[in-house]
PDB file of C-alpha atoms in Angstrom:
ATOM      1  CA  UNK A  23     -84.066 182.545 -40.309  1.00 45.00           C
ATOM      2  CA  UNK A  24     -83.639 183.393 -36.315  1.00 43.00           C
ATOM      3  CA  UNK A  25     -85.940 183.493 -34.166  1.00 42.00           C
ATOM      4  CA  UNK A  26     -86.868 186.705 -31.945  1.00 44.00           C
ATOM      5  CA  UNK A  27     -84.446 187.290 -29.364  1.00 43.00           C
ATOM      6  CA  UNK A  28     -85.327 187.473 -25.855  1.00 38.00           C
ATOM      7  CA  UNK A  29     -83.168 190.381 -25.122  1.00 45.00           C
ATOM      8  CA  UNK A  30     -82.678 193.594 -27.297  1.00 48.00           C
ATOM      9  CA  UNK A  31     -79.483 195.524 -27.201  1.00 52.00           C
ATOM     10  CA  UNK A  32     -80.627 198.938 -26.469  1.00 47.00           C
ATOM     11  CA  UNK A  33     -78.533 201.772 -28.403  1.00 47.00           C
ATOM     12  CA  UNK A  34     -79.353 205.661 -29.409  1.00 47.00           C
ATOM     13  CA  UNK A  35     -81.572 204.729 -32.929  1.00 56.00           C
ATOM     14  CA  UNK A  36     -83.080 201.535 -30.988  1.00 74.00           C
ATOM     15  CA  UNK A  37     -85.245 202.822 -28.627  1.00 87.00           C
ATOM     16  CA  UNK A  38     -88.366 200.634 -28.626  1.00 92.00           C
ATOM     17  CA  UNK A  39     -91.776 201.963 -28.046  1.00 93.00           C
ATOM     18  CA  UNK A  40     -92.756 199.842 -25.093  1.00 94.00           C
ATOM     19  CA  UNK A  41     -89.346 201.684 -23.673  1.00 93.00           C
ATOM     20  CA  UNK A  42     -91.772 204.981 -23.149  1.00 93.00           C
ATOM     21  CA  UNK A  43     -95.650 204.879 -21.969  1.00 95.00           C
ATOM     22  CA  UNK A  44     -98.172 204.407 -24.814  1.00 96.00           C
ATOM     23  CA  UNK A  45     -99.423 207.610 -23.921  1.00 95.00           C
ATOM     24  CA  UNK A  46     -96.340 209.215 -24.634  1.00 94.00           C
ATOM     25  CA  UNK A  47     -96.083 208.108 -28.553  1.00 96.00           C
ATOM     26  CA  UNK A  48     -97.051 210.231 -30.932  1.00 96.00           C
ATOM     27  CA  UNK A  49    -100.479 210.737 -32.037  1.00 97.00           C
ATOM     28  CA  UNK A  50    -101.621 212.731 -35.178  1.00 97.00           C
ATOM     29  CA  UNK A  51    -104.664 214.090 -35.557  1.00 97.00           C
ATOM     30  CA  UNK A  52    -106.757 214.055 -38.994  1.00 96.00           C
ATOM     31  CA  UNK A  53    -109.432 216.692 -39.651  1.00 96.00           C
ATOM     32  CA  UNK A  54    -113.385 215.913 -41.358  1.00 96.00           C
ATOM     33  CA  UNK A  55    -111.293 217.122 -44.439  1.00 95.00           C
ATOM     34  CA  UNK A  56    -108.857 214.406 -44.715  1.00 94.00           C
ATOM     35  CA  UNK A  57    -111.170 212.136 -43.407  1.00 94.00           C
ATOM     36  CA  UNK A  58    -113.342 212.596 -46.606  1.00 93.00           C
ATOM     37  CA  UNK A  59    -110.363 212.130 -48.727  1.00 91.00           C
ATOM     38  CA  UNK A  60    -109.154 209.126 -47.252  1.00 91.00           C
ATOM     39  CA  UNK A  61    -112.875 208.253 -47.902  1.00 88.00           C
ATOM     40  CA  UNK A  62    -112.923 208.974 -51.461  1.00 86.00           C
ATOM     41  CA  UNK A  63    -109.281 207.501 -51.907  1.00 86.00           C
ATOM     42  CA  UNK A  64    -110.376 204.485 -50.010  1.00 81.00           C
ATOM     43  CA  UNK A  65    -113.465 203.850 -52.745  1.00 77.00           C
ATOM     44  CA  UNK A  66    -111.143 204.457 -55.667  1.00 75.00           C
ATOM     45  CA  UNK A  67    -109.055 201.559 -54.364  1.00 68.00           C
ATOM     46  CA  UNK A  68    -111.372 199.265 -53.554  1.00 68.00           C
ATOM     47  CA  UNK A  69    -113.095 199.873 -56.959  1.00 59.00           C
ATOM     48  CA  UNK A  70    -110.213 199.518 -58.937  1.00 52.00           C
ATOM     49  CA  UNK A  71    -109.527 195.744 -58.610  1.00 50.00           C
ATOM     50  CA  UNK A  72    -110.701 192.297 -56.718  1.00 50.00           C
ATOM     51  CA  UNK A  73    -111.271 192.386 -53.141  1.00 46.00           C
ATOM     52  CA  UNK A  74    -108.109 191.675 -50.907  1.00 46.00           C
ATOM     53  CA  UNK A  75    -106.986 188.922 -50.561  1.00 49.00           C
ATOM     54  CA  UNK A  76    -106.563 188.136 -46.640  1.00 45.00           C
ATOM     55  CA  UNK A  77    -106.300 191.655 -46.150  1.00 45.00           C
ATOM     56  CA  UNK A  78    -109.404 191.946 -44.060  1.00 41.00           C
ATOM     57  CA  UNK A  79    -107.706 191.371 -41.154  1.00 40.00           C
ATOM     58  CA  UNK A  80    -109.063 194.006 -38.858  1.00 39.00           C
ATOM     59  CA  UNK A  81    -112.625 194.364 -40.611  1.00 44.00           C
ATOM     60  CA  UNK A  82    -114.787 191.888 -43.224  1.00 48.00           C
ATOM     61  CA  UNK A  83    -114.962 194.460 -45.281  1.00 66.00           C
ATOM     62  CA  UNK A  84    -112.534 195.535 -47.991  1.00 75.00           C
ATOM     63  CA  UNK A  85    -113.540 199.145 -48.280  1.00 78.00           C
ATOM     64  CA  UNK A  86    -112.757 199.154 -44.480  1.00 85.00           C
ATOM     65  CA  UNK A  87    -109.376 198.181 -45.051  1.00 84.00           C
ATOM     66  CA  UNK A  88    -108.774 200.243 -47.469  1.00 82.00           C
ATOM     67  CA  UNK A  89    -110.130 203.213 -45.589  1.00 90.00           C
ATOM     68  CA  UNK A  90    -107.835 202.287 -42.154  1.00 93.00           C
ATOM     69  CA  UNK A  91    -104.995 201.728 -44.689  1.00 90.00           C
ATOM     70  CA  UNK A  92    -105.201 205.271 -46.020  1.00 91.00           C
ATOM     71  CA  UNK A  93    -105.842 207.157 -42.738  1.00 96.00           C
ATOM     72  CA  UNK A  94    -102.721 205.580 -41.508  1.00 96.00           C
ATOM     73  CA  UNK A  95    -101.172 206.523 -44.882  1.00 94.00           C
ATOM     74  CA  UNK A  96    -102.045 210.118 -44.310  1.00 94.00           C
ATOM     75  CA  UNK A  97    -100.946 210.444 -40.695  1.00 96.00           C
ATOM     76  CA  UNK A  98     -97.441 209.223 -40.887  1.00 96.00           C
ATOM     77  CA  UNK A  99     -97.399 211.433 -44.097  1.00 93.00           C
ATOM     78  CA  UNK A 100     -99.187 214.843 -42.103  1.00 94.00           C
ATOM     79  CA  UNK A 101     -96.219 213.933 -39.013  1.00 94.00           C
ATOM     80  CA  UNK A 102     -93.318 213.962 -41.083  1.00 93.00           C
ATOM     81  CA  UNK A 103     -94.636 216.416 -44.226  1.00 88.00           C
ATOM     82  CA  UNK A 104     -94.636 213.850 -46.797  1.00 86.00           C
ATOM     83  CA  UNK A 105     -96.991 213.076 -49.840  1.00 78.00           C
ATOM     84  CA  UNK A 106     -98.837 209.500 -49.898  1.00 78.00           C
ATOM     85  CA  UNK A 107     -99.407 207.284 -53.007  1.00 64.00           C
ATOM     86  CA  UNK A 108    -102.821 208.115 -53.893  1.00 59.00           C
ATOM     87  CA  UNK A 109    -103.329 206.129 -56.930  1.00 58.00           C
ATOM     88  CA  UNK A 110    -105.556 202.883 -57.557  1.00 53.00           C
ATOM     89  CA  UNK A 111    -104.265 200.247 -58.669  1.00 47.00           C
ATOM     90  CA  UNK A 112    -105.633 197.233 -61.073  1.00 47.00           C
ATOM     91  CA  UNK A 113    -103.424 194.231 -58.925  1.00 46.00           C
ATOM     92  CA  UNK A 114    -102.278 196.305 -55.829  1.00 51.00           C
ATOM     93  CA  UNK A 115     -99.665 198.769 -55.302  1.00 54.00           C
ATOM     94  CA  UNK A 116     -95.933 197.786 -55.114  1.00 52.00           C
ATOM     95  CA  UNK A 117     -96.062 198.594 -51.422  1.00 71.00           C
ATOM     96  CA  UNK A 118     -94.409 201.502 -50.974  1.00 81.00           C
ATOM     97  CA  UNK A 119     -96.870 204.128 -48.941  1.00 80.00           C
ATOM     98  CA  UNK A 120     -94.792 207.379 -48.906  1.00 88.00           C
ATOM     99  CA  UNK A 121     -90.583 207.800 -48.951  1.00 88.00           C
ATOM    100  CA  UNK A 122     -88.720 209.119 -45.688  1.00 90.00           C
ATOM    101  CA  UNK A 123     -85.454 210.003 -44.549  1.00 89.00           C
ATOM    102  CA  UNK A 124     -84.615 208.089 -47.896  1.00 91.00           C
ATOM    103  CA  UNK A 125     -86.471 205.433 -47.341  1.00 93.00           C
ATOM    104  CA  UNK A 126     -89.314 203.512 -48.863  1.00 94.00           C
ATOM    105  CA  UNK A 127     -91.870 203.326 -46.295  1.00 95.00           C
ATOM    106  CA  UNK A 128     -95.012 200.806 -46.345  1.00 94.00           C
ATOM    107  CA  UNK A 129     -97.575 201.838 -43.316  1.00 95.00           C
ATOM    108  CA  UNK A 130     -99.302 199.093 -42.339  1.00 96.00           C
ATOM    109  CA  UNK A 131    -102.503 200.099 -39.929  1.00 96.00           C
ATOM    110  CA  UNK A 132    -105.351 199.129 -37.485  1.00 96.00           C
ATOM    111  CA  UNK A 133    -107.861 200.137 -35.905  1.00 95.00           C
ATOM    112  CA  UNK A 134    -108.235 197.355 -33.470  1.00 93.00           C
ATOM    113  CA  UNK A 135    -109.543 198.193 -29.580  1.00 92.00           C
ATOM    114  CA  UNK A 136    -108.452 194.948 -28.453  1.00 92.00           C
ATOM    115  CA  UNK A 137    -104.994 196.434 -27.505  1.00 93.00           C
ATOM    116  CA  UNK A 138    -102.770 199.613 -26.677  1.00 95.00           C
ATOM    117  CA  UNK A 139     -99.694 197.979 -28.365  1.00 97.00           C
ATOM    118  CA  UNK A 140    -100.753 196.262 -31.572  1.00 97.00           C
ATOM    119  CA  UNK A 141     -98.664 193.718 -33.313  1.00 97.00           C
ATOM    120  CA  UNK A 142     -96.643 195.172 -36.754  1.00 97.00           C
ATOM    121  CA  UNK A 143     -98.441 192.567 -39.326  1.00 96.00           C
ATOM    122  CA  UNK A 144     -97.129 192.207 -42.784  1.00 95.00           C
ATOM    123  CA  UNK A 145     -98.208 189.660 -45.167  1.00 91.00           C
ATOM    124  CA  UNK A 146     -95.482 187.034 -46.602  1.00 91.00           C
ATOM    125  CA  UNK A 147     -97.033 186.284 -49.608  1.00 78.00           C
ATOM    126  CA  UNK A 148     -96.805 189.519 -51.418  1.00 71.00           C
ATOM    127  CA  UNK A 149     -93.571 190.810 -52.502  1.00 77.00           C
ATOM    128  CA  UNK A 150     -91.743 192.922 -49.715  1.00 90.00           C
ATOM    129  CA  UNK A 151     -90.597 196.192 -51.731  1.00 89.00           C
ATOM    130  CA  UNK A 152     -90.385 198.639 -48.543  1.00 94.00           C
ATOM    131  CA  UNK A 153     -87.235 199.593 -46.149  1.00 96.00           C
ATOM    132  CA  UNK A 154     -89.081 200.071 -43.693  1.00 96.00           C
ATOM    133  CA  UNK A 155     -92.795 199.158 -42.386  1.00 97.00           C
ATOM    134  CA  UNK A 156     -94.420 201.544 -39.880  1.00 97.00           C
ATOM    135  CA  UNK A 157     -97.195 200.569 -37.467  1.00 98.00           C
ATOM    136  CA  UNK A 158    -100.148 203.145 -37.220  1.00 98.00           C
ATOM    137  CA  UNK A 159    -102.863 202.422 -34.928  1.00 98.00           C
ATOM    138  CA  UNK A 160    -106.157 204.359 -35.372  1.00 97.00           C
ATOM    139  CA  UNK A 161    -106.835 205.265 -31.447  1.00 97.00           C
ATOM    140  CA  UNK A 162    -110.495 207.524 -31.902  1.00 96.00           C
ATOM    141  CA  UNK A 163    -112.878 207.721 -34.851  1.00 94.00           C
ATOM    142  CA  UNK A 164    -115.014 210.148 -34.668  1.00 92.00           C
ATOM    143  CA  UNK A 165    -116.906 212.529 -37.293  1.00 88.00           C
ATOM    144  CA  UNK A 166    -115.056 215.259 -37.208  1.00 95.00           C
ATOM    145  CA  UNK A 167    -111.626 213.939 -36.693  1.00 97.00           C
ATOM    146  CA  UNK A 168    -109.188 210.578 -36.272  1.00 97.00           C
ATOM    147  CA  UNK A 169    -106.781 209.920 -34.345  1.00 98.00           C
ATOM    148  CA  UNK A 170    -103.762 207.907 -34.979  1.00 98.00           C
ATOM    149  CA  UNK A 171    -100.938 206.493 -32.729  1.00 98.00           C
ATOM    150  CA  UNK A 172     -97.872 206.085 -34.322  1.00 97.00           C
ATOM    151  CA  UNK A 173     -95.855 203.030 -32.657  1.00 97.00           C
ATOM    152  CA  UNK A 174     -92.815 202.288 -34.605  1.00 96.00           C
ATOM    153  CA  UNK A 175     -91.202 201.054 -37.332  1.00 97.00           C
ATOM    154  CA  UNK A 176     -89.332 197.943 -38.527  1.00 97.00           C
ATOM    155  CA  UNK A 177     -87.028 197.287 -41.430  1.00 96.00           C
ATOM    156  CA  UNK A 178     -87.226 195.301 -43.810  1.00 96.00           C
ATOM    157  CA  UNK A 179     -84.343 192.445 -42.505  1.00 96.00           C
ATOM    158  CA  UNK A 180     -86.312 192.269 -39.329  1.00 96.00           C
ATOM    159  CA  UNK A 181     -89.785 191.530 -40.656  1.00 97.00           C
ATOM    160  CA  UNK A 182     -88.902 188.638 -42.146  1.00 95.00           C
ATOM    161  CA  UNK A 183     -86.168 187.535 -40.074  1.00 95.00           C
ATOM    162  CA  UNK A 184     -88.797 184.932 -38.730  1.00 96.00           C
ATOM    163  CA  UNK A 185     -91.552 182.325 -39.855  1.00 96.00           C
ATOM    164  CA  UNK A 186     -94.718 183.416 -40.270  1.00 96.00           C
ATOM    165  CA  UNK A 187     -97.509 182.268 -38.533  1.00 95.00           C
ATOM    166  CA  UNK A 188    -101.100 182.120 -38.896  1.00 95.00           C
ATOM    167  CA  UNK A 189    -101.921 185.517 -36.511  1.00 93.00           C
ATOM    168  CA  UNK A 190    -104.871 186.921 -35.980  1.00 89.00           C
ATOM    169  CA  UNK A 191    -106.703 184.331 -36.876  1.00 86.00           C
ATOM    170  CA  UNK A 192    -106.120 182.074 -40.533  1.00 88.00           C
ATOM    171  CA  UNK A 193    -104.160 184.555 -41.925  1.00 86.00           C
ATOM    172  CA  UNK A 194    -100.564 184.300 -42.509  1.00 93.00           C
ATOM    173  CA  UNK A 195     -98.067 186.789 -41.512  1.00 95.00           C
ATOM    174  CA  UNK A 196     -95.082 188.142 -40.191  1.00 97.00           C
ATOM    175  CA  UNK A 197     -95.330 189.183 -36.686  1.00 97.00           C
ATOM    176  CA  UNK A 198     -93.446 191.745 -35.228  1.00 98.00           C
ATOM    177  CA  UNK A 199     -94.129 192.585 -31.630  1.00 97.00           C
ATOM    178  CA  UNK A 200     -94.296 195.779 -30.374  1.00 97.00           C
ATOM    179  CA  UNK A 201     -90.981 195.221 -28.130  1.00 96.00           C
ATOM    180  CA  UNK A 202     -88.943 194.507 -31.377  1.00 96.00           C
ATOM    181  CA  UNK A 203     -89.750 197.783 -33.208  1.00 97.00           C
ATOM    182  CA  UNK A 204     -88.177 200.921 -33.185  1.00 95.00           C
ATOM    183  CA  UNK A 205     -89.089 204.128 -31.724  1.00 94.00           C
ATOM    184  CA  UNK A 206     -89.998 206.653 -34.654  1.00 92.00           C
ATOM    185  CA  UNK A 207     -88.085 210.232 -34.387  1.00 88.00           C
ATOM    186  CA  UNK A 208     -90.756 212.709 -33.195  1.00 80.00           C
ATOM    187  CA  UNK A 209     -90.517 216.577 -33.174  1.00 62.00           C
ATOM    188  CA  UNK A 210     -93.039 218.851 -31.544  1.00 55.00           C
ATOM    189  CA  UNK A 211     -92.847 222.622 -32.459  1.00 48.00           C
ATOM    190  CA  UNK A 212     -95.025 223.737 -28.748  1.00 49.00           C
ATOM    191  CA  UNK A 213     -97.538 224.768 -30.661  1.00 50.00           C
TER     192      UNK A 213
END
């Protein structure tokens, strides 16, 4: 496996996010609505098998996780007009969150405040089924809506193209910064 470059070639289709200002990414916004779905989808889950295992990472609890999980989930699939998986599971899903641009896609979220640019963190442990992994960051929780930054993605060859390492924390993962993914194609409409 190689290690992270220190340089990235840049090309049209590798833009990385920390090329543009946080504030420029784009950010979906999730209504009470969805937020009581991603609720209800988030107890199914957690109901339907053990807790996770090391999948805590951002909160102790599992129904947490779940619930971040989902609300990433459902922004990536409100921004590009795509259905999620919303099944439980007895062991886990195969990872795949949602199919784009014919692509499997596996969101992987957080709702940390410890950073603007969070790390892309998937687990090496569990099978990787995905093309591509896309990093959602829950940026304001609020009652009546949540809003989620969408950083990047990564495929699939570049995740594990390194060791993992015990980050945050005990838990084991792969670690891709935020310098090594790529920008996600955004349209606005003006409205």
């Amino acid at each position: 496996m190689k290690q992270k470059q220190s340089t990235r070639e840049k090309s049209l289709g590798t833009v990385s996010p920390t090329d543009v200002s946080v504030e420029s990414l784009p950010v979906v916004e999730l209504d009470k609505h969805q937020i009581r779905r991603a609720a209800a989808l988030s107890y199914d889950r957690n109901h339907s098998y053990e807790r996770i295992d090391g999948g805590d990472v951002y909160s102790s609890d599992s129904r947490m996780s779940h619930l971040i999980g989902i609300i990433c989930e459902m922004a990536v699939g409100e921004a590009y007009s795509s259905n999620i998986d919303t099944q439980a599971y007895r062991s886990g899903d195969d990872g795949i969150d949602l199919d784009l641009w014919d692509q499997s896609i596996d969101v992987k979220g957080t709702a940390t405040t410890a950073m603007d640019r969070p790390d892309l963190l998937v687990q090496p442990h569990k099978t990787l089924g995905a093309d591509l992994y896309i990093l959602a960051h829950i940026i304001g929780w609020g009652a009546e809506s949540v809003r989620v930054r969408l950083h990047g993605y990564a495929d699939q060859e570049t995740v594990t193209d390194r060791e993992p390492r015990r980050y945050p924390g005990s838990d084991e993962n792969y670690v891709v910064e935020p310098d090594e993914l790529t920008l996600l194609p955004w349209i606005t409409t003006g409205e």
